[in-house]
């Protein structure tokens, strides 16, 4: 069973890892609905 | 016309009490978890003045140690005292909290900073002995100060922000308006710390550049604070305010903002202003940030290490017209993350690093050293944020691999050869590319390096105005005048060599002819 | 995890039902990934945010984990993320994430 298709996805990206918007593009390509996307910054 | 890096100043202020009272991690904890273990444990993790003096990354920041020397010291560094323990350095200095509180008062033009009489009397001589502090600044600290009782009353009844030293209330910053939150005591405190540390950086940079204060025509402040009132919250202008205290009588200025990317933006603006002829001498400056003090303190305390985010940072860089020797800023090789670039790491690094190089016919390996975000990994690694400079180098190397400019097996050696180990405090804009400019200037002038790329990156999304990321980059390189001279010398040398070779060949030829004639 | 982000996670889990929500992370390290994953499954381990003591048990993955990676359009992943596989310690991230999911994930 697919993990992402038709799911509501919350994205917590990281400025020094993968930023939120980049993850969003991936999640949408898997058929998920992104309900929230943010990027954290520890520095 | 070219613009060159004439000098740089780097300063740190040890602010142990501000960690507790002004760092947002701690002030947030006081609201959500006032009786929690963290606030109980925190005081025993605060470093002493002696400890911050012997901290390796601090000695690198003020220029007493080179980043290459730091790279040779095994991490972690907090438990390995540096052999140099000087407060004054090649690029600037570390200032203890008690002197800084007096400097804050000297930087306050609105009679908001109140200090206890005995505290000022005890510490005025130390500030007076500071080589960057002149009579003009010292004279701004009033003889008559405030009683301890009055200060306690102001904090208890008038919403004043307490100023503490070693746990004792020694002063306060009053609010500048009864209703306007933009002029609250908290905001005024934050802004005065930024301003005072910027003044220190300005004075250090001007001294190091060896220029007269009156030569400075323009100052760009690139910190992350905002000053203004309720009708213009970020109206400004830190640059001119700090220039006033520093005594730059012929300067005006303005503030450039862009989160951690702002210093790189400001450097490009300064270089362009000078190169265009608009101004002859521009100084880029920034003070530090109280909010970020102890930002990762919870992780540091949990792991049993000292609170390493106890230093307010500041830097300033003097940009002037070409002097024929100082390294120049190449305005034809600017990288920029544009609106259309997107946030994919490869696109970000591509726009900042690969694109400007490719446009100039260069490869990623043609830059001798990259200075992206120079955060001290001693601070970030225990907090789970990794080694930020190293990640940046890996990204640059990975992009070079993707572009076929580097072999995959060279990834690790690239990060050493073209990279640096981070040493700057996690003060947002302070570590962003610029901490290396002082060393880069010297290493380029010594002929050790030819091209250095400074990269600033900023988390614009934190302002909730956009989801975009940002960044710009620029290249500092050997002064082309100096390089021409070197080439002429080299050419002269080779001309002599050619002459020698011809002479030798002629002799051989003659000898051969003679031998033939004798046969 | 940022307090505002915790608040949003909690609200969306209530709004859509925790079984319909998946959290995707982009943290730079295994430890940070584990902490974020723990926050949205077992509750905020730092006792600071709205998820303190709230065990949502949400499905949570790091964007570089193979389970989710295989569901992405490979071209999109290649363009947006792939380079970072050379930068991040993906094995460490997978270990941390797997451990947290095994302990706390309810779906």
XYZ file of C-alpha atoms in Angstrom:
669
model
C 0.000 0.000 0.000
C 1.288 3.381 -0.831
C 2.400 5.685 1.949
C 1.819 9.041 0.308
C -0.893 8.774 -2.372
C -4.075 10.591 -1.330
C -2.621 11.443 2.081
C -2.385 14.841 3.754
C 1.283 15.623 4.075
C 2.955 17.942 6.566
C 6.505 18.940 5.664
C 9.180 19.996 8.120
C 12.200 20.810 5.977
C 15.595 21.966 7.120
C 17.576 24.856 5.756
C 20.786 22.842 6.079
C 19.227 19.589 4.942
C 16.365 19.449 2.440
C 14.231 22.623 2.365
C 10.450 22.365 2.604
C 9.726 23.433 -0.959
C 11.988 20.730 -2.412
C 10.208 18.059 -0.351
C 6.866 19.494 -1.406
C 7.676 18.969 -5.076
C 8.526 15.319 -4.341
C 5.414 14.698 -2.220
C 3.135 16.161 -4.859
C 4.752 13.983 -7.503
C 3.666 10.978 -5.390
C 0.030 12.077 -5.389
C -0.063 13.520 -1.867
C -1.802 16.718 -0.832
C 0.599 19.015 0.969
C -1.322 20.827 3.702
C 1.663 22.526 5.330
C 5.271 23.043 4.350
C 7.860 24.793 6.432
C 11.627 24.958 6.733
C 13.446 25.075 10.051
C 16.661 26.926 10.760
C 18.972 26.001 13.644
C 21.641 28.596 12.969
C 37.380 51.413 -11.370
C 38.030 48.537 -9.005
C 37.093 48.223 -5.359
C 39.393 46.511 -2.894
C 39.281 45.058 0.612
C 41.355 47.516 2.619
C 40.883 45.923 6.032
C 38.494 44.125 8.338
C 37.613 44.090 12.023
C 36.172 41.239 14.065
C 34.948 41.547 17.635
C 33.240 39.405 20.250
C 31.510 40.382 23.458
C 31.207 37.928 26.310
C 27.624 38.278 27.562
C 26.981 35.461 30.063
C 24.083 37.192 31.827
C 22.372 38.110 28.567
C 22.257 34.389 27.697
C 19.791 33.880 30.507
C 17.891 37.150 30.324
C 17.795 37.895 26.597
C 18.336 34.693 24.597
C 14.991 33.608 23.151
C 15.512 29.934 23.982
C 15.758 30.927 27.636
C 13.065 33.627 27.640
C 10.693 31.206 25.894
C 11.482 28.561 28.484
C 10.711 31.065 31.249
C 7.224 31.397 29.776
C 6.406 27.795 28.892
C 8.449 25.894 31.464
C 9.512 28.257 34.277
C 10.136 25.484 36.802
C 11.767 23.109 34.327
C 15.094 21.416 34.815
C 16.787 23.341 31.996
C 16.593 26.718 33.714
C 17.814 25.118 36.950
C 20.799 23.474 35.242
C 21.724 26.375 32.983
C 23.737 28.571 35.417
C 26.287 25.823 36.059
C 26.992 25.636 32.311
C 27.829 29.327 31.866
C 31.468 29.964 30.936
C 33.793 32.336 32.731
C 35.710 35.151 31.016
C 38.889 33.052 31.276
C 37.147 30.144 29.549
C 35.978 32.235 26.600
C 39.447 33.739 26.214
C 41.054 30.333 25.856
C 38.351 29.007 23.523
C 39.966 28.159 20.192
C 37.211 29.397 17.848
C 37.153 32.773 19.653
C 40.894 33.221 19.178
C 40.439 32.459 15.478
C 37.561 34.930 15.175
C 39.654 37.842 16.481
C 42.591 36.774 14.322
C 45.115 35.407 16.797
C 44.907 31.947 15.241
C 44.455 30.957 11.603
C 41.537 28.704 10.559
C 44.119 26.202 9.288
C 45.497 25.913 12.826
C 42.004 25.343 14.184
C 41.378 22.629 11.612
C 44.324 20.719 13.068
C 42.801 20.701 16.568
C 40.615 17.611 17.094
C 36.969 18.354 17.928
C 35.352 18.999 20.335
C 37.149 22.220 21.171
C 35.382 23.365 24.348
C 37.625 21.116 26.440
C 40.892 21.948 24.657
C 42.181 25.332 25.801
C 44.010 27.402 23.208
C 47.602 28.343 24.004
C 46.759 31.962 23.148
C 44.485 33.543 25.740
C 44.674 37.218 24.703
C 41.592 39.410 24.688
C 43.065 41.623 21.971
C 43.658 40.143 18.562
C 45.052 40.831 15.173
C 41.578 41.691 13.823
C 39.834 43.020 16.912
C 39.094 41.976 20.435
C 36.908 40.201 22.948
C 35.203 42.550 25.366
C 34.006 41.462 28.794
C 30.394 42.125 29.732
C 31.095 44.808 32.318
C 32.950 47.021 29.834
C 30.295 46.414 27.210
C 27.474 47.596 29.483
C 29.285 50.930 29.774
C 29.775 51.037 26.019
C 26.043 50.425 25.579
C 25.408 53.489 27.689
C 27.865 55.475 25.580
C 25.920 54.381 22.487
C 22.557 55.407 23.941
C 21.501 58.889 22.810
C 18.047 58.748 24.392
C 18.992 58.483 28.092
C 17.559 54.970 28.308
C 20.516 53.036 29.747
C 20.759 53.405 33.516
C 23.742 51.977 35.363
C 24.473 51.690 39.042
C 26.989 54.292 40.255
C 29.440 51.871 41.872
C 29.413 49.586 38.831
C 30.340 52.434 36.507
C 33.016 53.770 38.856
C 34.570 50.311 39.093
C 34.612 49.649 35.363
C 35.202 53.002 33.709
C 39.014 52.684 33.923
C 38.936 49.347 32.089
C 36.913 50.801 29.217
C 39.173 53.860 29.150
C 42.171 51.557 28.719
C 40.641 49.951 25.629
C 42.698 51.102 22.632
C 39.690 51.619 20.347
C 37.792 53.729 22.873
C 38.615 57.424 22.676
C 37.660 60.373 24.868
C 34.736 61.153 22.599
C 33.101 57.845 23.442
C 34.177 57.751 27.061
C 32.842 61.269 27.591
C 29.370 60.054 26.668
C 29.158 58.085 29.922
C 27.808 60.471 32.583
C 29.670 60.991 35.848
C 26.447 60.824 37.815
C 24.746 57.459 37.548
C 21.758 55.752 39.179
C 21.221 54.129 42.577
C 20.646 50.399 42.913
C 17.229 51.080 44.479
C 16.093 53.185 41.552
C 17.233 50.555 39.061
C 15.343 47.852 40.950
C 12.258 50.058 40.922
C 12.525 50.731 37.177
C 12.721 46.999 36.459
C 9.862 46.156 38.835
C 7.513 49.001 37.982
C 8.461 50.585 34.682
C 8.980 47.527 32.425
C 12.698 48.285 32.148
C 14.935 45.502 30.856
C 17.440 44.524 33.547
C 21.168 44.632 32.882
C 22.946 41.988 34.921
C 26.532 41.150 35.627
C 27.436 37.873 37.323
C 23.843 37.537 38.442
C 23.635 41.013 40.000
C 21.284 43.697 38.704
C 23.668 46.524 37.774
C 21.520 48.590 35.451
C 18.597 48.638 33.079
C 17.385 49.809 29.705
C 14.212 51.852 29.935
C 11.452 51.702 27.399
C 11.497 54.596 24.929
C 7.706 54.804 24.712
C 4.859 53.820 27.016
C 2.644 52.159 24.401
C 4.714 51.485 21.276
C 6.024 47.904 21.422
C 8.650 48.771 18.820
C 10.273 51.036 21.389
C 9.819 48.703 24.344
C 12.684 48.162 26.769
C 13.250 44.706 25.277
C 13.595 46.059 21.729
C 15.734 49.002 22.826
C 18.053 46.612 24.659
C 18.381 44.374 21.608
C 19.042 47.331 19.327
C 21.545 48.998 21.641
C 23.546 45.757 21.879
C 23.554 45.546 18.090
C 24.581 49.192 17.776
C 27.333 49.052 20.419
C 28.887 45.897 18.973
C 28.732 47.454 15.501
C 30.591 50.508 16.844
C 33.322 48.187 18.159
C 33.570 46.466 14.788
C 33.690 49.779 12.895
C 36.464 51.151 15.079
C 38.484 47.928 14.801
C 38.133 47.730 11.003
C 39.101 51.358 10.468
C 42.137 50.925 12.703
C 43.183 47.755 10.864
C 42.692 49.359 7.448
C 44.936 52.203 8.488
C 42.597 54.846 7.120
C 41.456 58.107 8.650
C 37.931 58.124 10.061
C 37.112 61.104 7.873
C 37.749 59.106 4.720
C 34.639 56.982 5.305
C 31.814 58.292 3.122
C 29.209 55.586 3.528
C 28.364 52.827 6.004
C 26.117 49.832 5.301
C 24.740 47.965 8.328
C 23.751 44.372 7.573
C 22.648 43.032 10.962
C 19.284 41.373 11.545
C 17.609 43.778 13.959
C 15.088 46.478 13.074
C 14.845 49.926 14.603
C 11.926 52.230 14.196
C 8.629 53.051 15.844
C 5.051 51.933 15.351
C 4.694 54.025 12.229
C 7.851 52.652 10.584
C 8.915 49.521 12.388
C 12.080 48.888 10.408
C 12.752 52.521 9.525
C 16.450 52.364 10.431
C 19.164 53.506 10.470
C 21.687 51.480 12.459
C 24.476 52.367 10.033
C 24.411 56.095 10.594
C 23.677 55.718 14.317
C 26.808 53.619 14.786
C 28.853 55.883 12.481
C 27.901 58.817 14.713
C 29.256 57.171 17.860
C 32.345 55.923 16.007
C 33.046 59.506 14.963
C 32.789 59.021 11.183
C 31.896 62.645 10.642
C 31.868 62.546 6.838
C 29.773 59.403 6.498
C 26.140 58.720 5.927
C 24.767 55.242 5.453
C 21.850 52.884 5.347
C 20.757 49.434 6.475
C 20.703 46.395 4.212
C 18.574 43.484 5.380
C 18.350 39.916 4.128
C 18.700 37.569 7.103
C 22.042 35.740 7.103
C 22.618 36.652 3.466
C 22.706 40.379 4.263
C 26.481 40.684 4.807
C 27.205 39.260 1.343
C 24.555 41.546 -0.190
C 26.068 44.496 1.669
C 29.593 43.649 0.509
C 28.452 43.562 -3.120
C 26.628 46.861 -2.662
C 29.687 48.447 -1.074
C 31.959 47.146 -3.826
C 29.579 48.442 -6.487
C 29.243 51.848 -4.820
C 33.020 52.223 -4.784
C 33.579 50.759 -8.244
C 30.994 53.105 -9.725
C 32.737 56.082 -8.186
C 29.675 57.009 -6.105
C 31.764 56.830 -2.902
C 35.458 56.339 -2.380
C 35.328 54.489 0.938
C 32.436 52.366 2.181
C 32.371 50.307 5.372
C 30.098 47.296 5.777
C 29.307 46.656 9.427
C 27.131 44.550 11.690
C 26.694 44.160 15.387
C 25.481 41.035 17.084
C 22.271 39.564 18.270
C 21.119 38.939 21.848
C 18.148 36.814 20.808
C 20.410 34.045 19.512
C 22.429 33.773 22.727
C 22.084 30.249 24.070
C 19.937 29.316 21.065
C 21.033 25.672 21.236
C 21.531 25.806 24.999
C 19.119 22.977 25.758
C 21.204 20.539 23.766
C 24.438 21.837 25.246
C 23.151 21.447 28.801
C 21.648 18.033 28.045
C 25.013 16.861 26.727
C 26.879 18.224 29.717
C 28.890 20.810 27.788
C 29.157 24.543 28.442
C 26.751 27.052 26.917
C 28.907 27.957 23.916
C 26.574 30.588 22.525
C 27.568 33.269 25.007
C 29.342 35.640 22.621
C 27.764 38.565 20.779
C 29.635 38.956 17.494
C 30.427 41.864 15.223
C 32.397 42.506 12.052
C 33.198 45.350 9.690
C 34.979 45.472 6.338
C 36.490 48.586 4.759
C 36.052 48.737 0.971
C 38.035 51.407 -0.891
C 39.112 52.379 -4.379
C 41.974 50.400 -5.852
C 45.261 50.861 -4.015
C 47.171 48.574 -6.365
C 47.873 45.922 -3.734
C 44.780 44.945 -1.716
C 42.654 42.073 -3.018
C 39.817 43.175 -5.270
C 36.174 42.225 -5.457
C 35.343 40.877 -8.889
C 31.941 42.321 -9.758
C 31.817 40.278 -12.955
C 31.646 37.078 -10.966
C 28.583 37.523 -8.747
C 26.347 34.595 -7.932
C 22.720 35.097 -7.041
C 19.826 32.923 -6.014
C 16.945 34.369 -7.984
C 13.195 34.050 -7.468
C 13.101 31.389 -10.168
C 16.011 29.352 -8.801
C 13.866 27.289 -6.435
C 14.933 25.701 -3.178
C 16.463 22.423 -4.352
C 19.958 22.356 -2.842
C 21.567 21.640 -6.203
C 19.860 24.672 -7.714
C 20.852 26.847 -4.767
C 24.526 25.869 -4.965
C 24.368 25.932 -8.742
C 23.173 29.536 -8.780
C 25.635 30.700 -6.132
C 28.742 28.773 -7.157
C 28.663 27.075 -10.559
C 26.824 29.709 -12.598
C 29.087 32.736 -11.961
C 32.191 30.582 -12.454
C 30.935 29.055 -15.678
C 30.064 32.523 -16.985
C 33.728 33.406 -16.450
C 35.112 30.232 -17.970
C 36.108 28.770 -14.614
C 35.471 25.468 -12.884
C 34.425 24.859 -9.274
C 37.969 23.685 -8.525
C 39.389 27.013 -9.757
C 38.362 28.727 -6.509
C 41.100 28.187 -3.918
C 38.896 28.579 -0.853
C 35.163 28.826 -0.348
C 33.730 30.636 2.657
C 30.029 29.789 2.911
C 28.475 29.640 6.377
C 31.287 29.473 8.883
C 29.312 28.365 11.954
C 31.407 26.773 14.641
C 30.632 23.017 14.568
C 31.458 22.770 18.273
C 28.154 24.630 18.772
C 26.001 23.057 16.057
C 27.029 19.404 16.176
C 25.828 18.713 19.723
C 22.559 20.421 18.745
C 21.911 17.989 15.893
C 22.410 20.666 13.243
C 25.579 19.023 11.967
C 28.735 20.697 10.727
C 27.249 23.475 8.606
C 30.414 24.562 6.742
C 31.283 20.939 6.015
C 27.774 20.290 4.641
C 28.208 23.296 2.394
C 31.549 21.998 1.134
C 30.044 18.593 0.510
C 27.254 20.239 -1.475
C 29.731 22.246 -3.549
C 31.829 19.113 -4.116
C 28.734 17.040 -4.955
C 27.740 19.623 -7.540
C 31.248 19.539 -8.988
C 30.901 15.744 -9.271
C 27.509 16.098 -10.971
C 29.039 18.551 -13.427
C 31.959 16.249 -14.130
C 34.495 18.706 -12.721
C 35.517 16.435 -9.859
C 35.812 12.678 -9.396
C 33.505 11.181 -6.816
C 36.450 9.776 -4.878
C 37.835 13.322 -4.513
C 34.768 14.469 -2.526
C 36.471 14.240 0.862
C 39.747 15.817 -0.201
C 37.853 18.697 -1.874
C 36.274 19.671 1.458
C 39.754 19.959 3.007
C 41.556 21.539 0.077
C 38.911 24.112 -0.817
C 37.210 24.344 2.563
C 37.687 25.732 6.041
C 36.663 24.588 9.494
C 33.982 26.834 10.987
C 34.813 29.125 13.905
C 32.138 31.821 14.012
C 29.468 32.097 16.711
C 25.922 31.185 15.637
C 24.829 34.806 15.478
C 22.854 34.491 12.231
C 24.442 36.972 9.843
C 27.815 37.005 11.657
C 29.057 33.571 10.444
C 27.702 34.050 6.937
C 30.741 34.053 4.630
C 32.288 37.249 6.004
C 34.359 35.853 8.923
C 36.970 34.747 6.400
C 37.429 38.097 4.639
C 40.181 39.213 7.044
C 42.193 36.023 6.591
C 41.441 35.915 2.851
C 42.856 39.416 2.428
C 46.097 38.429 4.109
C 46.442 35.027 2.472
C 45.814 36.481 -0.986
C 48.321 39.288 -0.402
C 50.855 36.730 0.807
C 50.369 34.863 -2.468
C 49.000 31.748 -0.736
C 45.632 32.045 -2.456
C 44.477 33.602 -5.686
C 40.692 33.413 -5.623
C 38.288 33.121 -2.685
C 34.510 32.903 -2.916
C 32.354 34.361 -0.149
C 28.834 32.910 -0.031
C 25.930 34.307 1.985
C 22.721 32.343 2.383
C 19.563 33.497 4.104
C 16.411 31.863 5.454
C 13.932 34.441 4.186
C 11.006 32.151 4.996
C 11.488 32.872 8.702
C 9.955 36.301 8.066
C 6.747 34.625 6.826
C 6.636 36.953 3.831
C 7.833 34.358 1.337
C 8.735 30.698 1.241
C 11.829 31.560 -0.739
C 15.381 31.035 0.258
C 18.072 33.557 -0.661
C 21.764 33.866 -1.273
C 24.445 35.795 -3.124
C 28.135 35.195 -3.652
C 31.169 37.150 -4.753
C 34.808 36.461 -5.469
C 37.787 38.204 -3.884
C 40.944 37.849 -5.946
C 44.535 38.990 -6.210
C 44.747 42.648 -7.142
C 45.189 42.655 -10.909
C 47.703 45.515 -10.626
C 49.763 43.442 -8.254
C 49.300 40.475 -10.527
C 50.398 42.442 -13.611
C 53.526 43.443 -11.754
C 54.196 39.840 -10.853
C 53.620 38.776 -14.458
C 55.992 41.475 -15.696
C 58.586 40.203 -13.259
C 57.964 36.643 -14.350
C 58.097 37.703 -17.990
C 61.377 39.490 -17.331
C 62.721 36.380 -15.713
C 61.709 34.164 -18.603
C 63.122 36.626 -21.135
C 66.450 36.362 -19.391
C 66.138 32.601 -19.391
C 65.434 32.563 -23.140
C 68.449 34.771 -23.752
C 70.551 32.406 -21.717
C 69.282 29.447 -23.703
C 69.958 31.138 -27.028
C 73.428 32.087 -25.896
C 74.051 28.518 -24.818
C 72.737 27.141 -28.113
C 74.925 29.578 -30.042
C 77.973 28.482 -28.048
C 77.157 24.825 -28.710
C 76.610 25.602 -32.383
C 79.907 27.482 -32.592
C 81.694 24.674 -30.797
C 80.192 22.144 -33.198
C 81.246 24.254 -36.200
C 84.763 24.616 -34.806
C 84.962 20.873 -34.192
C 83.796 20.251 -37.756
C 86.356 22.716 -39.144
C 89.098 21.010 -37.174
C 88.148 17.590 -38.604
C 10.883 21.317 16.626
C 9.756 24.906 16.230
C 6.758 25.618 18.504
C 4.615 27.033 15.712
C 5.289 23.961 13.587
C 4.248 21.717 16.484
C 1.018 23.644 16.777
C 0.302 23.194 13.063
C 1.060 19.456 13.213
C -1.351 19.056 16.117
C -4.094 21.036 14.372
C -3.793 19.159 11.078
C -3.803 15.789 12.849
C -7.057 16.793 14.556
C -8.562 18.214 11.384
C -7.816 15.312 9.018
C -7.487 12.457 11.500
C -4.021 11.201 12.434
C -4.425 8.110 10.257
C -4.657 10.324 7.133
C -1.608 12.441 7.858
C 2.014 11.753 6.907
C 4.915 13.919 8.046
C 7.931 14.291 5.755
C 11.208 15.568 7.174
C 14.287 17.112 5.602
C 16.618 17.254 8.614
C 20.372 17.356 8.051
C 21.334 14.691 10.589
C 20.143 11.400 12.003
C 19.775 12.787 15.507
C 17.760 15.821 14.409
C 15.578 13.567 12.238
C 14.964 11.288 15.202
C 14.030 14.210 17.464
C 11.561 15.619 14.939
C 10.100 12.157 14.325
C 9.760 11.571 18.059
C 7.962 14.911 18.414
C 5.209 13.941 15.961
C 4.846 10.397 17.295
C 5.537 10.247 21.020
C 5.450 13.967 21.875
C 7.951 16.819 22.223
C 11.016 15.386 23.983
C 12.177 18.899 24.913
C 8.950 19.602 26.852
C 8.643 23.021 25.250
C 5.951 22.894 22.600
C 2.265 22.108 22.102
C 3.117 18.450 21.437
C 4.560 17.938 24.926
C 2.871 14.814 26.281
C 0.797 14.433 23.086
C 1.390 11.077 21.369
C 0.012 11.517 17.876
C 1.772 8.414 16.535
C 1.831 9.897 13.017
C 3.491 8.208 10.069
C 6.770 10.014 9.597
C 9.566 9.624 7.043
C 12.691 11.436 6.037
C 12.523 12.416 2.380
C 15.659 10.338 1.660
C 14.218 7.079 3.025
C 13.702 4.364 0.387
C 10.026 3.696 1.316
C 8.914 7.173 0.271
C 11.617 7.763 -2.298
C 10.231 4.975 -4.483
C 6.856 6.727 -4.588
C 8.277 10.022 -5.884
C 8.626 10.805 -9.546
C 12.312 9.895 -10.056
C 12.954 12.987 -12.180
C 11.536 15.270 -9.522
C 13.549 13.590 -6.794
C 16.681 13.743 -8.898
C 16.233 17.454 -9.499
C 15.163 18.433 -5.982
C 16.945 16.122 -3.563
C 19.364 13.603 -5.078
C 22.524 15.691 -4.706
C 21.989 15.790 -0.958
C 22.380 12.016 -0.759
C 26.095 12.680 -1.287
C 26.024 15.175 1.601
C 23.830 13.573 4.265
C 24.563 10.430 6.255
C 21.514 8.653 4.835
C 22.183 5.350 6.641
C 22.268 7.104 9.995
C 19.048 8.936 9.172
C 17.337 5.667 8.135
C 18.444 3.963 11.368
C 17.131 6.777 13.563
C 13.848 7.055 11.681
C 13.242 3.306 11.679
C 13.879 3.103 15.393
C 11.433 5.914 16.187
C 8.722 4.469 13.914
C 9.100 1.024 15.465
C 8.673 2.484 18.947
C 5.982 5.103 18.517
C 4.212 5.052 15.140
C 0.559 3.990 15.490
C -0.436 3.726 11.827
